[in-house]
mmCIF file of C-alpha atoms in Angstrom:
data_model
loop_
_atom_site.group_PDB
_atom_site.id
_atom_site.type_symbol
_atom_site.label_atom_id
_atom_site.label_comp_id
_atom_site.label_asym_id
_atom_site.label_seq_id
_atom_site.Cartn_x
_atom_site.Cartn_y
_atom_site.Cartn_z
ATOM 1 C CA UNK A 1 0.000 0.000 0.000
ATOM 2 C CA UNK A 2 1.388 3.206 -0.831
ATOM 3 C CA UNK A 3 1.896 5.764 1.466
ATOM 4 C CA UNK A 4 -0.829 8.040 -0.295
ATOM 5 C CA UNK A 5 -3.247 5.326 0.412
ATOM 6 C CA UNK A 6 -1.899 4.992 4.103
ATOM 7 C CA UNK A 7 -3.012 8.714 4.035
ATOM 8 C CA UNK A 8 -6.074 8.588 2.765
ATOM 9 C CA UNK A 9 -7.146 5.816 4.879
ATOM 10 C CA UNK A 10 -6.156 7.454 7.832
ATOM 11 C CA UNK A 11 -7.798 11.243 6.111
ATOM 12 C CA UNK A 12 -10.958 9.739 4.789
ATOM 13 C CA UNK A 13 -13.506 8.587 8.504
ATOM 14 C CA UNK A 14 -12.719 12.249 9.405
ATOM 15 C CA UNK A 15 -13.755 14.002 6.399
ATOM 16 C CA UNK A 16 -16.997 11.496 6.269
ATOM 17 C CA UNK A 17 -17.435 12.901 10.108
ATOM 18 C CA UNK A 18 -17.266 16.509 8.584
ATOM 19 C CA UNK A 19 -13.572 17.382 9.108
ATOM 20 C CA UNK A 20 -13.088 20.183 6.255
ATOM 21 C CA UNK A 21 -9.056 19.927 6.835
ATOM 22 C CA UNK A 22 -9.071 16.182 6.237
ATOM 23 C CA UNK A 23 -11.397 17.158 3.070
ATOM 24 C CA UNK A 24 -8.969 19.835 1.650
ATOM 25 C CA UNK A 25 -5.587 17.212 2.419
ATOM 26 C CA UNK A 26 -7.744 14.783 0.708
ATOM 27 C CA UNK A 27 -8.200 16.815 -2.028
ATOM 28 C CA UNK A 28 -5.320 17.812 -2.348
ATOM 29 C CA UNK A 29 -3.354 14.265 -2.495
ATOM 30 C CA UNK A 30 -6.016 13.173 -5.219
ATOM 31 C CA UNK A 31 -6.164 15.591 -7.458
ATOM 32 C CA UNK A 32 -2.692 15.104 -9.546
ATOM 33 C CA UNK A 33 -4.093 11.387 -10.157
ATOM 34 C CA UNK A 34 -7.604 12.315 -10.930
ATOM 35 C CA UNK A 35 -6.252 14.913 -13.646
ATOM 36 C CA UNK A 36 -3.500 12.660 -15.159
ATOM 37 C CA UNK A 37 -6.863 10.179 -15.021
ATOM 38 C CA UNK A 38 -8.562 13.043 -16.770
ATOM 39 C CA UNK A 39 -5.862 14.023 -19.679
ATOM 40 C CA UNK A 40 -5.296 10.142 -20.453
ATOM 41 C CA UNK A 41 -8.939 10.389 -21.246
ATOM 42 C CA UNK A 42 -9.465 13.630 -22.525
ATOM 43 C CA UNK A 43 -6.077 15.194 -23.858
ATOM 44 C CA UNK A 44 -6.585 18.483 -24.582
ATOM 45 C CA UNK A 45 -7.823 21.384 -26.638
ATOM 46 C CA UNK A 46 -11.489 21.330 -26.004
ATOM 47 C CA UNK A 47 -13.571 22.237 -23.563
ATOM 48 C CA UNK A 48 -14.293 21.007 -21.234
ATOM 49 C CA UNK A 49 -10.744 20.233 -20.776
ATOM 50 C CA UNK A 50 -9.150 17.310 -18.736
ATOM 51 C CA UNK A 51 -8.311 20.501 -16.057
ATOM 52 C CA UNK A 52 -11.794 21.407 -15.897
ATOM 53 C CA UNK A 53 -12.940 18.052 -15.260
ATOM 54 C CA UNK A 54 -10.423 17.046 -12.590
ATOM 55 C CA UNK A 55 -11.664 20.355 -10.721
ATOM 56 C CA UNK A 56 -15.042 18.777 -10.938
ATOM 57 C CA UNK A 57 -14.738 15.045 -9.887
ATOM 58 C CA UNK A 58 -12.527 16.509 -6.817
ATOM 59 C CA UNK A 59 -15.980 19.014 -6.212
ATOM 60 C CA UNK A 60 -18.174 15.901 -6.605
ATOM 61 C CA UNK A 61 -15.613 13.508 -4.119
ATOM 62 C CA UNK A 62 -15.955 16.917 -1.642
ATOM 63 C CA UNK A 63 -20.095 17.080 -2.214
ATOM 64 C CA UNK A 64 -19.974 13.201 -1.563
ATOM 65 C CA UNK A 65 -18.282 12.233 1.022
ATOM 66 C CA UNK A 66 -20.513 12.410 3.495
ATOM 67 C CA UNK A 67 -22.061 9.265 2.099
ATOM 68 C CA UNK A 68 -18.963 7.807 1.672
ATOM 69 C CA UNK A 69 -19.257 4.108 2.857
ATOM 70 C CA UNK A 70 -15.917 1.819 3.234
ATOM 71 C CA UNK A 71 -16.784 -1.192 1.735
ATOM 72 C CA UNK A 72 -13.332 -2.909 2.003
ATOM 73 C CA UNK A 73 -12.162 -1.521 -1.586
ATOM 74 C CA UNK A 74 -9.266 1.188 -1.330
ATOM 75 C CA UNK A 75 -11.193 5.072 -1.400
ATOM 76 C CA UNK A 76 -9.589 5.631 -4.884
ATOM 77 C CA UNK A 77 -11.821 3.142 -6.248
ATOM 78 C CA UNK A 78 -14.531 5.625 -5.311
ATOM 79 C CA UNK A 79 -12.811 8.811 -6.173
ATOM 80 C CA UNK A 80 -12.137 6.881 -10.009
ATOM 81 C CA UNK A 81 -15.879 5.526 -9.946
ATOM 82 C CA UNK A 82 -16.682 9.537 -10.092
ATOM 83 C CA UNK A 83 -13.813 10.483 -12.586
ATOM 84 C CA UNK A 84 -15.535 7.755 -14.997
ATOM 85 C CA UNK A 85 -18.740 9.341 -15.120
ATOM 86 C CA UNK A 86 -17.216 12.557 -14.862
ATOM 87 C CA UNK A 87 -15.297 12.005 -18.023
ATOM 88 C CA UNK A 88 -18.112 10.382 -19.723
ATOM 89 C CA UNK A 89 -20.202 13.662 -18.736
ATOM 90 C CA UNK A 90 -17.578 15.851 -20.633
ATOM 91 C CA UNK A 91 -17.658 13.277 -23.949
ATOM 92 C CA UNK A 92 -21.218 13.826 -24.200
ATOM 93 C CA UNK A 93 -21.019 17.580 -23.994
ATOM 94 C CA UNK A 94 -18.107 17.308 -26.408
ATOM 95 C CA UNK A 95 -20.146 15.285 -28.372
ATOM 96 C CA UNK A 96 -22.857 18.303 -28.462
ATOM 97 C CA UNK A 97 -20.779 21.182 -28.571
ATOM 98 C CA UNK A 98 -18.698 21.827 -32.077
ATOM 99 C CA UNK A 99 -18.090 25.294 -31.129
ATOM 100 C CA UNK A 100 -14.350 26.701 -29.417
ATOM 101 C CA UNK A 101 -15.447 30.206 -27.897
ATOM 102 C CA UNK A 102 -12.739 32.667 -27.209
ATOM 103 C CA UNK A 103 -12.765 36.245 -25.346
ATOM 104 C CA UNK A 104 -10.717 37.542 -27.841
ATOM 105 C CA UNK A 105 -9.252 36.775 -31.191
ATOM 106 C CA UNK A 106 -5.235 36.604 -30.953
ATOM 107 C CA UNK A 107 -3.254 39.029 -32.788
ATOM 108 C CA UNK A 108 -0.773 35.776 -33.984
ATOM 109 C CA UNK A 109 -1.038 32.104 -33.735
ATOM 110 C CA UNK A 110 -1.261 31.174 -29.949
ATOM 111 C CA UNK A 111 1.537 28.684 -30.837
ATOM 112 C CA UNK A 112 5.229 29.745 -30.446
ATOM 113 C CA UNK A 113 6.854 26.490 -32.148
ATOM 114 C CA UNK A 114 4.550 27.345 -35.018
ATOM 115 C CA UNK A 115 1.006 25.865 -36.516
ATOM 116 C CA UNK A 116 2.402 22.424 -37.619
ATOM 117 C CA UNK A 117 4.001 21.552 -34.627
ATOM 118 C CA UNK A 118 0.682 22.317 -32.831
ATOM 119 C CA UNK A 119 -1.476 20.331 -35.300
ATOM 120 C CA UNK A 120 1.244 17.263 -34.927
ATOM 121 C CA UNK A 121 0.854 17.752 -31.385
ATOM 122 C CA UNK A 122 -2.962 18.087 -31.086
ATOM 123 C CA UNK A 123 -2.930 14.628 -34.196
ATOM 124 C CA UNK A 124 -0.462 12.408 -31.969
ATOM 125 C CA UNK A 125 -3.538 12.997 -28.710
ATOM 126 C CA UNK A 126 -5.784 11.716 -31.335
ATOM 127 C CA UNK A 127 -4.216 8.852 -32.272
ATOM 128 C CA UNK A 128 -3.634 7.720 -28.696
ATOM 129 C CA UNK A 129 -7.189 8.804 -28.005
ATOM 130 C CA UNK A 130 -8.347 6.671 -31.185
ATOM 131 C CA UNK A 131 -5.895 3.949 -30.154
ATOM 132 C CA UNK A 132 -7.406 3.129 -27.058
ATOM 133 C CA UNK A 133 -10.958 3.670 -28.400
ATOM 134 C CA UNK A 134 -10.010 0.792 -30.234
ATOM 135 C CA UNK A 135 -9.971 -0.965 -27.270
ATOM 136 C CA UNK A 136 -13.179 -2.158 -24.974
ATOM 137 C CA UNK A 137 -14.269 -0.103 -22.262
ATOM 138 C CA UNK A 138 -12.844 -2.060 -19.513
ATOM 139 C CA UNK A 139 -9.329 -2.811 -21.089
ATOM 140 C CA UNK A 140 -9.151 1.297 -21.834
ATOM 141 C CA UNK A 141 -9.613 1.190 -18.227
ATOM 142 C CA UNK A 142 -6.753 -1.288 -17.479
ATOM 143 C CA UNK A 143 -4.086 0.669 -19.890
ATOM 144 C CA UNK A 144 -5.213 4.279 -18.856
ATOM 145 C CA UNK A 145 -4.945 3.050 -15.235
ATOM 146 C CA UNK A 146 -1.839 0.766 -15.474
ATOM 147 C CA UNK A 147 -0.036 2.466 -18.184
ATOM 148 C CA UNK A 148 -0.936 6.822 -17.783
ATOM 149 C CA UNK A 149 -2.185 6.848 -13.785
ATOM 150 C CA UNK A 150 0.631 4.102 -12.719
ATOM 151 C CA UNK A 151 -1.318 2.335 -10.681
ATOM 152 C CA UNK A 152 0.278 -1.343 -9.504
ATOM 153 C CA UNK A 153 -1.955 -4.540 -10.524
ATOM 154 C CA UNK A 154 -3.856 -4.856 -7.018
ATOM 155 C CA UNK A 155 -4.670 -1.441 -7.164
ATOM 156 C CA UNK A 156 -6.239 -1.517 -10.634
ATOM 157 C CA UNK A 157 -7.933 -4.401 -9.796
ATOM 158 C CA UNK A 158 -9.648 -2.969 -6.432
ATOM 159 C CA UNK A 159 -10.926 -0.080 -8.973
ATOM 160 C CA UNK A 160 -12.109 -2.350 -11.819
ATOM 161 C CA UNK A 161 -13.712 -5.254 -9.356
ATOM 162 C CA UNK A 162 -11.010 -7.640 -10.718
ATOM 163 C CA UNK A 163 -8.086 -9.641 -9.572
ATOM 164 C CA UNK A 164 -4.522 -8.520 -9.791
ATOM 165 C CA UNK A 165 -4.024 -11.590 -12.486
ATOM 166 C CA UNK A 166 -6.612 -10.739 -14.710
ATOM 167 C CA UNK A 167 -5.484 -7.283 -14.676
ATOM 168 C CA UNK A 168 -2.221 -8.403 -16.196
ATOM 169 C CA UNK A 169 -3.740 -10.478 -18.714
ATOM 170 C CA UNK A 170 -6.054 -8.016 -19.996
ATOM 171 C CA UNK A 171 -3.176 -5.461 -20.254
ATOM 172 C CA UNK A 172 -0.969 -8.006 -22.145
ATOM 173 C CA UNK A 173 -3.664 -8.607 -24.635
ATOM 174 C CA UNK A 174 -4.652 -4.560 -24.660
ATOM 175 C CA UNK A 175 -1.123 -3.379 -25.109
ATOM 176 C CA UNK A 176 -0.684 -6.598 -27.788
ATOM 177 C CA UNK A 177 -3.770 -5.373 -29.599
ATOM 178 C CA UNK A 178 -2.689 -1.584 -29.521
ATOM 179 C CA UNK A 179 0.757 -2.597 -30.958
ATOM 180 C CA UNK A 180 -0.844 -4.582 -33.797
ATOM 181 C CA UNK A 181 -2.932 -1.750 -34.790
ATOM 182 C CA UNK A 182 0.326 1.038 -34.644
ATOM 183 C CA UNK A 183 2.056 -1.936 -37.298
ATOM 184 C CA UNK A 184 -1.019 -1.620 -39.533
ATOM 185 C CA UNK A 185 -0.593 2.079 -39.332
ATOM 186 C CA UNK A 186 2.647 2.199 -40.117
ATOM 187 C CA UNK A 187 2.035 -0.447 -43.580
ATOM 188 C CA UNK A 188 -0.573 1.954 -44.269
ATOM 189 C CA UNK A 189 0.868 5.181 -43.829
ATOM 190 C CA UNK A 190 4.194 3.789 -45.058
#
């Protein structure tokens, strides 16, 4: 167990109780995994962005936790339960929204490396992001948890209600299914 969790278990019966410190240190030691959570599955560019929607699964975990129940599973499983729907929330309203409002219009290109680096940039997040579309839901899950977050085996399978094993195995065969799809790119693009 990692000392964050150690923290969090120790952090988490006060906040249910109504502590507001142990809420903001809990806050505070799970945001930087819910938003590299969020930009694995949101990159960047649009609204809402994977910033935006960190800010609001760690306003959900604060509105929540009062019903907060331990049910033996580590509390990240609950905080990532919220980031899920959370970032399934923002790929609806993605989904909906084909507009990119701005205050102002920029007097140059907002990029200082120049427009085709951006647009390599901005195609190489939608490849990944296509890549691991590719995939089904839960083995995204395993390889954006695994693979982006870092999580160890046991602690993606506490999240995904699997065993440490079957995590494995499903990342093999994800990660052997992603790299058979780059080759094909590469015959096709080559």
């Amino acid at each position: 167990m990692s000392d964050t969790d150690e923290e969090l278990r120790r952090l988490v019966p006060d906040a249910v109780s109504g502590d507001r410190r142990a809420l903001r240190e809990i806050i505070r030691l799970i945001h930087p995994q819910v938003l590299r959570y969020a930009r694995a599955r949101i990159g960047g560019g649009r609204a809402p962005t994977a910033e935006d929607v960190a800010q609001e699964v760690c306003l959900a975990v604060a509105n929540s936790i009062s019903r907060y129940r331990d049910r033996g599973r580590p509390f990240m499983a609950f905080v990532y339960g919220i980031a899920f729907n959370k970032v399934a929330d923002a790929h609806r309203a993605m989904a909906r929204d084909h507009s990119v409002p701005t205050e102002e219009v920029p007097e140059t290109g907002g990029h200082a490396e120049g427009p085709e680096a951006a647009v390599l940039a901005a195609d190489g997040g939608n490849r990944v992001r296509a890549l691991l579309d590719s995939l089904g839901e839960r083995a995204r899950d395993i390889v954006i948890l695994r693979v982006m977050v870092g999580l160890s085996a046991d602690e993606t399978a506490e999240i995904v209600g699997s065993t440490p094993g079957a995590v494995r195995v499903a990342q093999f065969r994800a990660m052997k299914r992603l790299r058979t799809l780059i080759e094909k790119q590469g015959e096709i693009n080559g």
